[in-house]
Coordinates of C-alpha atoms and ligand atoms in Angstrom, one line a residue:
M1 CA 49.9 3.7 67.8
L2 CA 53.0 4.0 65.6
T3 CA 55.6 6.4 66.6
L4 CA 58.0 8.3 64.4
A5 CA 60.0 9.6 67.3
G6 CA 63.0 7.4 66.5
L7 CA 63.3 8.7 63.0
G8 CA 65.0 12.0 63.9
A9 CA 68.5 10.7 64.3
H10 CA 68.1 8.6 61.1
G11 CA 66.6 10.9 58.6
A12 CA 66.5 10.1 54.9
A13 CA 69.7 9.6 53.0
S14 CA 70.8 12.7 51.3
A15 CA 72.0 12.8 47.7
D16 CA 75.5 13.9 48.6
D17 CA 76.1 11.2 51.2
I18 CA 79.1 8.8 50.8
K19 CA 77.9 5.2 51.1
L20 CA 80.1 2.5 52.6
N21 CA 80.0 -0.5 54.9
Q22 CA 79.3 1.2 58.2
L23 CA 80.9 -1.5 60.3
G24 CA 84.1 -1.4 58.3
F25 CA 86.6 -4.0 56.9
L26 CA 89.0 -6.7 57.8
P27 CA 92.6 -5.5 57.2
G28 CA 93.2 -7.8 54.2
A29 CA 89.8 -7.1 52.5
A30 CA 88.8 -5.1 49.4
K31 CA 87.6 -1.7 50.7
V32 CA 85.3 0.3 48.5
A33 CA 83.0 3.3 49.1
V34 CA 80.5 4.9 46.7
V35 CA 80.9 8.6 46.2
P36 CA 78.3 10.9 44.5
D37 CA 79.7 12.5 41.4
G38 CA 80.7 16.1 41.9
V39 CA 83.7 18.3 41.4
A40 CA 86.2 16.1 43.3
R41 CA 88.5 13.6 41.5
D42 CA 90.2 12.2 44.5
F43 CA 89.5 11.2 48.1
A44 CA 91.2 10.9 51.4
V45 CA 90.8 8.5 54.3
V46 CA 91.2 10.3 57.6
D47 CA 91.9 9.0 61.1
A48 CA 88.6 9.6 63.0
D49 CA 90.4 10.7 66.2
S50 CA 93.4 12.7 65.1
G51 CA 92.0 14.0 61.8
K52 CA 95.2 13.0 60.1
V53 CA 95.1 11.9 56.4
V54 CA 96.3 8.3 56.3
F55 CA 95.4 7.4 52.7
H56 CA 94.9 9.3 49.5
G57 CA 93.5 8.0 46.2
A58 CA 91.9 8.8 42.9
L59 CA 88.2 8.3 42.4
G60 CA 87.1 5.9 39.7
P61 CA 85.2 7.0 36.6
A62 CA 81.7 8.5 36.9
T63 CA 78.9 6.0 36.1
S64 CA 75.2 6.4 36.3
S65 CA 73.1 3.8 38.1
P66 CA 69.6 3.3 36.6
D67 CA 68.5 1.4 39.7
S68 CA 69.1 4.4 42.0
G69 CA 69.1 7.4 39.5
D70 CA 72.6 8.3 40.9
T71 CA 75.8 9.1 39.1
V72 CA 78.6 7.8 41.3
R73 CA 82.3 7.1 41.5
L74 CA 84.0 4.3 43.4
A75 CA 86.7 5.0 46.0
S76 CA 89.0 2.0 46.6
F77 CA 91.4 1.9 49.5
A78 CA 92.4 -1.8 49.8
P79 CA 96.0 -1.0 50.6
L80 CA 95.0 0.7 53.9
N81 CA 95.3 -2.2 56.3
T82 CA 96.2 -0.6 59.6
P83 CA 93.6 -1.2 62.3
G84 CA 91.9 2.0 63.4
K85 CA 88.8 4.1 63.2
Y86 CA 88.4 6.2 60.0
L87 CA 86.2 8.3 57.8
L88 CA 86.2 9.0 54.1
R89 CA 86.6 12.7 53.1
V90 CA 85.8 14.1 49.6
T91 CA 86.0 17.8 48.9
G92 CA 82.5 19.3 48.6
L93 CA 80.7 16.4 50.4
P94 CA 79.9 15.7 54.0
D95 CA 82.4 13.2 55.6
S96 CA 81.3 9.5 55.5
S97 CA 80.0 7.7 58.5
P98 CA 82.9 6.5 60.7
F99 CA 84.1 2.9 60.1
E100 CA 86.7 0.6 61.5
I101 CA 89.5 -1.5 60.0
S102 CA 89.8 -4.4 62.4
P103 CA 90.8 -8.0 62.5
S104 CA 87.5 -8.8 64.2
A105 CA 85.3 -6.6 62.0
Y106 CA 82.5 -9.1 61.6
Q107 CA 82.7 -11.2 64.8
A108 CA 80.0 -9.2 66.5
V109 CA 77.6 -8.9 63.6
S110 CA 77.9 -12.6 62.8
A111 CA 77.1 -13.5 66.4
A112 CA 74.2 -11.0 66.5
A113 CA 72.7 -12.4 63.3
L114 CA 72.7 -15.8 64.9
K115 CA 71.4 -14.5 68.3
A116 CA 68.4 -13.1 66.4
F117 CA 67.3 -16.7 66.0
Y118 CA 67.3 -17.0 69.8
F119 CA 65.2 -13.9 70.0
N120 CA 62.7 -15.5 67.6
R121 CA 62.4 -18.7 69.6
A122 CA 58.8 -20.0 70.0
S123 CA 57.6 -21.8 73.2
T124 CA 60.0 -20.2 75.6
A125 CA 60.5 -17.2 77.8
L126 CA 63.6 -15.1 77.1
D127 CA 65.5 -14.6 80.3
A128 CA 67.1 -11.3 81.0
R129 CA 70.4 -13.1 81.5
Y130 CA 70.5 -13.8 77.8
A131 CA 68.0 -11.3 76.3
G132 CA 68.8 -8.2 78.4
I133 CA 66.2 -5.5 77.9
Y134 CA 64.5 -7.7 75.3
A135 CA 63.5 -10.4 77.9
R136 CA 59.9 -11.5 77.4
A137 CA 57.4 -14.0 78.5
A138 CA 56.9 -17.3 76.8
G139 CA 54.5 -17.5 73.8
H140 CA 53.1 -20.2 71.7
P141 CA 53.6 -23.4 73.7
D142 CA 52.3 -25.3 70.7
T143 CA 51.6 -28.3 72.8
Q144 CA 47.9 -28.3 71.7
V145 CA 48.0 -28.0 67.9
L146 CA 45.0 -29.1 65.8
I147 CA 45.1 -31.2 62.7
H148 CA 43.5 -28.9 60.1
A149 CA 41.0 -30.5 57.7
S150 CA 43.5 -30.1 54.9
A151 CA 45.9 -32.3 56.8
A152 CA 43.5 -35.0 58.0
S153 CA 44.5 -38.7 57.7
A154 CA 43.1 -42.0 58.9
T155 CA 45.2 -42.0 62.0
R156 CA 44.9 -38.2 62.6
P157 CA 41.4 -37.0 61.6
A158 CA 40.7 -33.3 61.6
G159 CA 40.7 -31.8 65.1
T160 CA 43.2 -34.4 66.4
V161 CA 45.6 -32.6 68.9
I162 CA 49.3 -33.0 68.5
A163 CA 52.3 -31.4 70.2
S164 CA 54.6 -29.4 68.0
P165 CA 56.5 -27.0 70.3
K166 CA 59.7 -24.9 69.8
G167 CA 61.1 -23.8 66.4
W168 CA 61.6 -20.2 65.4
Y169 CA 59.0 -17.6 64.4
D170 CA 59.4 -17.3 60.7
A171 CA 59.6 -13.5 60.3
G172 CA 57.6 -10.5 61.5
D173 CA 54.7 -13.0 62.2
Y174 CA 54.5 -15.8 64.7
N175 CA 53.9 -18.8 62.4
K176 CA 56.2 -21.6 61.5
Y177 CA 56.7 -22.8 57.9
I178 CA 58.7 -25.9 57.0
V179 CA 59.8 -24.6 53.6
N180 CA 61.3 -21.4 54.8
S181 CA 62.5 -22.9 58.0
G182 CA 64.2 -25.6 55.9
I183 CA 66.5 -23.3 53.9
A184 CA 67.3 -21.2 57.0
T185 CA 68.2 -24.2 59.0
Y186 CA 70.3 -25.7 56.2
T187 CA 72.2 -22.4 55.7
L188 CA 73.2 -22.3 59.4
L189 CA 74.3 -26.0 59.2
A190 CA 76.3 -25.2 56.0
A191 CA 78.0 -22.3 57.9
Y192 CA 79.0 -24.8 60.6
E193 CA 80.2 -27.4 58.0
D194 CA 82.3 -24.8 56.2
F195 CA 83.7 -22.8 59.2
P196 CA 83.6 -25.2 62.2
A197 CA 86.5 -23.6 64.1
F198 CA 84.9 -20.2 63.9
F199 CA 81.6 -21.4 65.4
Q200 CA 83.3 -23.7 68.0
R201 CA 84.8 -20.6 69.5
Q202 CA 81.6 -18.4 69.4
D203 CA 79.7 -17.7 72.6
L204 CA 76.3 -16.4 71.9
N205 CA 75.2 -16.0 75.6
I206 CA 72.2 -18.3 75.1
P207 CA 70.9 -20.8 77.7
E208 CA 73.0 -23.5 76.2
S209 CA 76.3 -21.5 76.1
G210 CA 79.1 -23.4 77.9
N211 CA 77.4 -26.8 77.6
G212 CA 80.2 -28.3 75.5
R213 CA 78.4 -28.1 72.2
P214 CA 78.8 -25.2 69.7
D215 CA 76.1 -22.6 70.3
I216 CA 75.1 -22.6 66.6
L217 CA 74.2 -26.3 66.9
N218 CA 72.3 -25.6 70.1
E219 CA 70.3 -22.9 68.3
V220 CA 69.7 -25.0 65.2
W221 CA 68.6 -27.9 67.4
W222 CA 65.8 -25.7 68.8
N223 CA 64.3 -25.6 65.3
L224 CA 65.2 -29.2 64.3
E225 CA 63.2 -30.5 67.4
W226 CA 60.2 -28.6 66.1
M227 CA 60.7 -29.8 62.5
L228 CA 60.8 -33.5 63.7
T229 CA 57.3 -33.0 65.2
M230 CA 56.0 -31.9 61.8
Q231 CA 56.4 -35.3 60.3
D232 CA 53.4 -37.7 60.5
P233 CA 54.9 -40.9 62.0
A234 CA 52.2 -42.9 60.3
D235 CA 53.4 -42.2 56.7
G236 CA 56.5 -40.0 56.7
G237 CA 54.6 -37.0 55.2
V238 CA 55.4 -33.5 56.5
Y239 CA 52.9 -30.8 57.3
H240 CA 53.6 -27.6 55.3
K241 CA 53.1 -25.2 58.2
L242 CA 52.0 -24.6 61.7
T243 CA 49.9 -21.6 61.8
N244 CA 47.0 -19.5 63.1
L245 CA 44.1 -19.3 60.7
H246 CA 44.9 -15.5 60.4
F247 CA 47.8 -13.3 61.3
D248 CA 48.1 -12.0 64.9
G249 CA 47.8 -8.4 65.7
I250 CA 50.8 -6.4 66.7
V251 CA 51.2 -8.0 70.1
M252 CA 53.9 -9.8 72.1
P253 CA 54.1 -13.6 71.7
N254 CA 52.4 -14.3 75.1
Q255 CA 49.4 -12.2 74.0
A256 CA 49.0 -14.1 70.7
T257 CA 46.7 -16.9 71.7
Q258 CA 44.7 -17.9 68.6
P259 CA 44.3 -21.7 68.0
R260 CA 47.1 -23.2 66.1
Y261 CA 46.9 -25.8 63.3
V262 CA 49.1 -27.9 61.1
V263 CA 48.1 -27.6 57.5
Q264 CA 48.3 -29.9 54.5
K265 CA 51.2 -32.3 53.8
T266 CA 53.1 -31.2 50.7
T267 CA 55.8 -32.6 48.5
A268 CA 57.9 -29.4 49.0
A269 CA 57.7 -29.7 52.8
A270 CA 58.7 -33.4 52.7
L271 CA 61.7 -32.8 50.5
D272 CA 63.0 -29.7 52.3
F273 CA 62.5 -31.6 55.6
S274 CA 64.4 -34.6 54.1
A275 CA 67.3 -32.4 52.9
V276 CA 67.6 -30.7 56.2
M277 CA 67.4 -33.9 58.3
A278 CA 70.0 -35.6 56.0
T279 CA 72.3 -32.6 56.5
A280 CA 71.7 -32.5 60.2
S281 CA 72.3 -36.2 60.5
R282 CA 75.9 -35.9 59.4
V283 CA 76.5 -32.6 61.3
Y284 CA 75.3 -33.9 64.7
A285 CA 76.9 -37.4 64.2
P286 CA 80.0 -36.6 66.2
F287 CA 77.9 -35.3 69.1
D288 CA 75.1 -37.8 69.3
K289 CA 74.9 -41.0 67.3
A290 CA 71.4 -41.9 68.3
L291 CA 70.1 -38.5 67.3
S292 CA 72.0 -38.6 64.1
A293 CA 70.4 -42.0 63.2
R294 CA 66.9 -40.7 64.1
M295 CA 67.3 -37.8 61.8
L296 CA 68.5 -39.9 58.9
T297 CA 65.5 -42.3 59.4
A298 CA 63.2 -39.2 59.3
A299 CA 64.9 -37.9 56.2
Q300 CA 64.5 -41.2 54.4
S301 CA 60.9 -41.7 55.3
A302 CA 60.0 -38.1 54.1
W303 CA 61.9 -38.9 50.9
R304 CA 59.8 -42.1 50.3
W305 CA 56.6 -40.1 51.0
A306 CA 57.6 -37.5 48.4
Q307 CA 58.4 -40.3 45.9
A308 CA 54.8 -41.6 46.4
H309 CA 53.3 -38.1 46.4
P310 CA 55.3 -36.1 43.8
R311 CA 52.8 -33.4 43.1
E312 CA 51.2 -32.4 46.3
Y313 CA 51.5 -28.7 45.9
Y314 CA 50.4 -26.3 48.6
Q315 CA 46.9 -25.1 48.2
Q316 CA 45.9 -22.4 50.8
P317 CA 42.6 -23.6 52.5
K318 CA 39.8 -21.1 52.3
D319 CA 39.8 -20.5 56.1
V320 CA 43.6 -19.8 56.3
S321 CA 45.2 -16.5 55.4
T322 CA 48.7 -16.6 56.7
G323 CA 51.9 -17.0 54.5
E324 CA 51.7 -19.6 51.7
Y325 CA 55.2 -20.4 50.6
G326 CA 53.5 -22.1 47.6
D327 CA 55.8 -23.7 45.0
K328 CA 54.6 -25.7 41.9
D329 CA 58.1 -26.7 40.7
V330 CA 59.6 -29.2 43.1
S331 CA 62.2 -30.7 40.7
D332 CA 64.8 -28.6 42.6
E333 CA 63.5 -29.8 46.0
F334 CA 63.9 -33.4 44.7
A335 CA 67.4 -32.7 43.5
W336 CA 68.4 -31.1 46.8
A337 CA 67.1 -33.8 49.1
A338 CA 68.7 -36.5 46.8
A339 CA 72.0 -34.7 47.0
E340 CA 72.0 -34.4 50.8
L341 CA 70.9 -38.0 51.2
Y342 CA 73.7 -39.1 48.9
I343 CA 76.3 -37.1 50.8
T344 CA 75.2 -38.4 54.1
T345 CA 74.7 -42.1 53.2
G346 CA 77.2 -42.5 50.3
D347 CA 74.4 -44.5 48.5
D348 CA 74.8 -44.0 44.7
A349 CA 71.1 -44.5 44.1
Y350 CA 70.5 -41.1 45.6
Y351 CA 73.1 -39.5 43.3
Q352 CA 71.2 -41.1 40.3
A353 CA 67.9 -39.8 41.7
M354 CA 69.3 -36.3 41.7
R355 CA 69.6 -36.4 37.9
A356 CA 72.6 -34.1 38.2
P357 CA 73.2 -33.4 34.5
E358 CA 69.6 -32.0 34.3
Q359 CA 70.1 -29.6 37.2
A360 CA 71.1 -26.1 36.3
T361 CA 72.1 -23.8 39.1
S362 CA 71.0 -20.4 40.5
V363 CA 71.3 -18.3 43.6
P364 CA 69.3 -20.1 46.3
S365 CA 66.0 -18.9 47.6
W366 CA 63.2 -20.7 49.5
G367 CA 61.4 -21.8 46.4
E368 CA 64.5 -22.5 44.2
V369 CA 67.0 -24.7 46.1
R370 CA 69.0 -26.4 43.3
G371 CA 72.0 -24.2 44.2
L372 CA 72.1 -25.7 47.7
A373 CA 72.6 -29.2 46.2
W374 CA 75.6 -28.0 44.2
M375 CA 77.1 -26.1 47.1
S376 CA 76.8 -29.2 49.4
L377 CA 78.3 -31.5 46.8
A378 CA 81.2 -29.0 46.3
R379 CA 81.8 -28.9 50.0
H380 CA 82.0 -32.7 50.3
R381 CA 83.5 -33.4 46.9
K382 CA 86.6 -35.1 48.3
Q383 CA 84.5 -37.7 50.1
L384 CA 82.1 -38.5 47.3
S385 CA 81.9 -41.9 45.6
A386 CA 83.0 -42.5 42.0
A387 CA 79.4 -42.0 40.8
A388 CA 79.6 -38.2 41.3
D389 CA 80.7 -36.1 38.4
Q390 CA 83.4 -34.0 39.9
R391 CA 83.8 -31.7 36.9
L392 CA 80.1 -31.0 36.7
I393 CA 80.0 -30.1 40.4
T394 CA 82.9 -27.7 40.1
N395 CA 81.5 -26.2 36.9
R396 CA 78.1 -25.5 38.4
V397 CA 79.5 -23.6 41.3
E398 CA 82.1 -21.8 39.3
V399 CA 79.8 -20.7 36.4
L400 CA 77.4 -19.1 38.9
A401 CA 80.1 -17.4 40.8
Q402 CA 81.6 -16.0 37.6
Q403 CA 78.2 -14.7 36.5
L404 CA 77.8 -12.9 39.8
A405 CA 81.4 -11.5 39.5
D406 CA 80.7 -10.3 36.0
G407 CA 77.7 -8.3 37.3
W408 CA 79.8 -7.0 40.2
K409 CA 82.5 -5.7 37.8
K410 CA 80.1 -3.6 35.7
S411 CA 77.8 -2.4 38.5
P412 CA 78.1 1.4 39.3
Y413 CA 77.8 0.6 43.0
G414 CA 80.3 -2.2 42.7
I415 CA 77.9 -4.8 43.9
P416 CA 76.7 -8.1 42.4
M417 CA 73.1 -6.9 42.6
Q418 CA 71.4 -6.2 39.2
T419 CA 68.1 -4.4 38.5
H420 CA 66.0 -7.6 38.7
D421 CA 67.6 -8.5 42.0
F422 CA 65.8 -5.7 43.8
D423 CA 63.0 -8.1 44.5
W424 CA 61.1 -9.0 47.8
G425 CA 63.8 -9.8 50.4
S426 CA 66.6 -8.1 48.3
S427 CA 68.9 -8.0 51.3
G428 CA 68.7 -11.8 51.7
L429 CA 69.2 -12.2 48.0
A430 CA 72.4 -10.1 48.2
L431 CA 73.7 -12.3 50.9
N432 CA 72.8 -15.6 49.1
Q433 CA 74.8 -14.2 46.1
A434 CA 77.7 -13.6 48.5
M435 CA 77.4 -17.1 49.9
V436 CA 77.6 -18.5 46.3
L437 CA 80.6 -16.3 45.7
L438 CA 82.3 -17.6 48.8
H439 CA 81.8 -21.2 47.7
G440 CA 83.3 -20.2 44.3
Y441 CA 86.3 -18.7 46.2
R442 CA 86.8 -21.8 48.3
L443 CA 86.7 -24.0 45.2
T444 CA 89.0 -21.9 42.9
G445 CA 90.9 -19.4 45.1
K446 CA 89.9 -16.6 42.6
R447 CA 90.2 -13.4 44.5
D448 CA 87.5 -11.7 42.4
Y449 CA 85.0 -14.0 44.0
L450 CA 86.1 -13.1 47.5
D451 CA 86.0 -9.4 46.7
A452 CA 82.5 -9.6 45.1
A453 CA 81.3 -11.5 48.2
Q454 CA 82.7 -8.6 50.3
A455 CA 80.7 -6.2 48.2
G456 CA 77.5 -8.2 49.0
L457 CA 78.1 -7.7 52.7
D458 CA 79.1 -4.1 52.1
Y459 CA 75.7 -3.6 50.4
V460 CA 73.6 -4.7 53.3
L461 CA 75.8 -2.8 55.8
G462 CA 75.4 0.6 54.1
R463 CA 76.9 0.7 50.6
N464 CA 73.5 1.1 49.1
A465 CA 71.4 3.9 47.6
V466 CA 69.5 4.6 50.8
E467 CA 72.7 4.6 52.9
T468 CA 71.3 2.2 55.4
S469 CA 72.7 -0.7 57.3
F470 CA 69.8 -3.2 57.0
V471 CA 70.9 -5.0 60.2
T472 CA 69.2 -3.7 63.3
G473 CA 71.6 -2.4 65.9
Y474 CA 74.7 -2.5 63.6
G475 CA 76.0 0.6 61.7
A476 CA 75.7 4.4 62.2
R477 CA 72.5 4.5 60.2
S478 CA 70.7 1.2 60.6
T479 CA 67.1 0.0 60.2
Q480 CA 65.1 1.4 63.2
H481 CA 61.5 0.3 62.6
P482 CA 61.4 -3.3 61.2
H483 CA 58.1 -5.1 60.6
H484 CA 58.7 -7.5 63.4
R485 CA 56.0 -8.0 66.1
P486 CA 58.3 -8.2 69.1
S487 CA 60.2 -5.1 68.0
Q488 CA 56.9 -3.3 67.4
A489 CA 55.1 -4.4 70.6
D490 CA 57.8 -4.4 73.3
G491 CA 57.7 -0.7 74.2
I492 CA 61.5 -0.4 73.7
A493 CA 62.7 2.2 71.3
A494 CA 65.6 0.3 69.7
P495 CA 64.6 -2.7 67.6
V496 CA 65.6 -6.2 68.7
P497 CA 69.2 -6.4 67.4
G498 CA 70.8 -8.6 64.7
F499 CA 67.8 -8.8 62.4
L500 CA 68.1 -8.2 58.6
A501 CA 65.4 -6.0 57.0
G502 CA 64.1 -7.2 53.7
G503 CA 65.4 -4.2 51.8
P504 CA 64.5 -2.2 48.7
Q505 CA 62.1 -3.5 46.1
P506 CA 59.9 -1.5 43.7
G507 CA 56.7 -3.6 44.2
Q508 CA 55.8 -1.4 47.2
Q509 CA 52.9 -3.7 47.9
D510 CA 52.3 -2.0 51.2
A511 CA 52.3 1.6 50.0
Q512 CA 48.6 2.1 50.4
H513 CA 48.6 0.8 54.0
C514 CA 51.6 3.0 55.1
P515 CA 51.1 6.4 56.6
K516 CA 54.4 7.6 55.2
P517 CA 55.4 7.5 51.5
Y518 CA 58.3 5.7 50.0
P519 CA 61.2 8.1 49.2
S520 CA 61.3 6.9 45.6
R521 CA 59.9 4.5 43.0
L522 CA 63.4 3.5 41.8
P523 CA 64.3 -0.1 42.6
A524 CA 67.3 0.6 44.8
K525 CA 65.5 3.3 46.7
S526 CA 62.2 1.6 47.3
Y527 CA 62.8 1.2 51.0
L528 CA 60.7 2.5 53.8
D529 CA 62.0 2.2 57.3
H530 CA 58.6 2.0 58.9
E531 CA 56.9 -0.7 60.8
C532 CA 54.1 -0.8 58.2
S533 CA 56.4 -1.8 55.5
Y534 CA 56.1 -5.6 55.3
A535 CA 57.2 -5.3 51.6
S536 CA 60.6 -3.7 52.3
N537 CA 61.2 -3.8 56.1
E538 CA 60.1 -7.2 57.4
V539 CA 62.6 -9.5 58.9
A540 CA 62.8 -13.3 58.1
I541 CA 64.9 -16.2 59.2
N542 CA 65.8 -17.2 55.7
W543 CA 67.4 -13.7 55.2
N544 CA 69.2 -13.8 58.5
A545 CA 70.8 -17.2 57.9
P546 CA 73.0 -16.1 54.9
L547 CA 74.0 -13.1 57.0
V548 CA 75.4 -15.5 59.6
Y549 CA 77.1 -17.5 56.8
V550 CA 78.6 -14.5 54.9
A551 CA 79.8 -12.5 58.0
A552 CA 81.5 -15.7 59.4
G553 CA 82.9 -16.7 56.0
L554 CA 84.5 -13.3 55.2
Q555 CA 85.9 -13.3 58.8
V556 CA 87.5 -16.7 58.2
L557 CA 88.5 -16.6 54.5
T558 CA 89.8 -13.1 54.0
P559 CA 93.6 -13.3 54.0
R560 CA 95.3 -11.6 56.9
Ligands
CA601 CA1 76.7 -24.5 73.6
CA602 CA1 61.1 -25.3 43.9
CA603 CA1 60.4 -1.8 70.1

């Protein structure tokens, strides 16, 4: 039975609510709130304890937002940089949610977003020492996984049993998909490559905390171990997914006991695997040379398989109905794998294989990964061989960052998100945009890029038309009922913390299955905080990963 009991304290956003980042801001950050247009032309920031006005400013011009149907003004208070707890006050409107200005504003949410991966670990019990009230029994040992007919080979005919334990559950379901796991794993590795000191200090309170290796690399290793088992040692090909034939019911992991299969080797899986293993090979090299070498060998054999099988697209078998992650354009996956192999090995042949001049760029998503190649090349640009076109690399990152900044400048809500960005997983998209902007900022030092990235994080933490922090457990009005089997089945009122809900998108594909209507058909308001809403309220590892990246990146890069 679904329960609506938790909704009382988090009723629908009202039209006169002020919207802002409910966690707050670093002292040196851009600080912006969205204020519904009314009689007021100015605003005040008030100390939440004393009630004293600490900042006074003029509201920006009124603009109407077609995505939300709202007419709003922006309140900007960047000069207020004294740590404290505040709220925004506008005559004629209710006060905003309280927020903090703090030098550690995003430490906790960054750690929670990473700890969410621990909460989604397959093949292990979660001990109360680490999981608190969310402790649970082990599920999905995945030590007896069947080769599906679609994946049969001479050495592994259909029905062969292999072991493929560990890894993370992909999303609200309990299956494991190489393509989506790949971009999530890469994004966490990229966060470590860009902000190593931040992550070396971070203690997640996971079983590997205190073992001398950064917790983020322990957590990522849990998934890399699984990914390595998804490669067929006979030929280097990589199975597309490890799955039930059909989705589980809404039960805890240990109650989900359907047989598990690996399904069809695909070009996309081989290339994503190759890119991730090449990246991991260089990241883990200082810690474990043998492991690093093993991962590079795995990356290279997957690459060779993909060269020999360039058009093995995923075709969902008739007896399988779980997620597809199908992708019929793998030119971007080829480019990404080539780029990572080039960076790790220094072999110019891989740079040539990338065909860099032909690769445009775009905000990364699981099916369009060209942008990851450009960000990796930019990150390592000072160590690249003469074969690499430095100007092209800089240009690809900067052009995309500038496009996003242009959208941010003209947006009524002051965010990079445009109408077409309210698509499935819009929260993850907002954070991938912010990740691109942070790369642009690292490359050029242009302050606009940092401020636009801040706006992306502000968006998912409450500066949005439904006035919701889409991160469970974080913010005064946060997602309460994510489509996430453990959160739904554990009998605990509060959702498992640190998960990013998919967010508004007007497709509303689940509307006919949901007992409660969406509040609106408008793109920015098509959000339903109900367990039924897989289309707007599911969680997914590839959305959480850029949350880890962006929260850490802003924490590190924002000037003091
Ligand atoms: Ca550790
Ligand atoms: Ca693709
Ligand atoms: Ca629950």
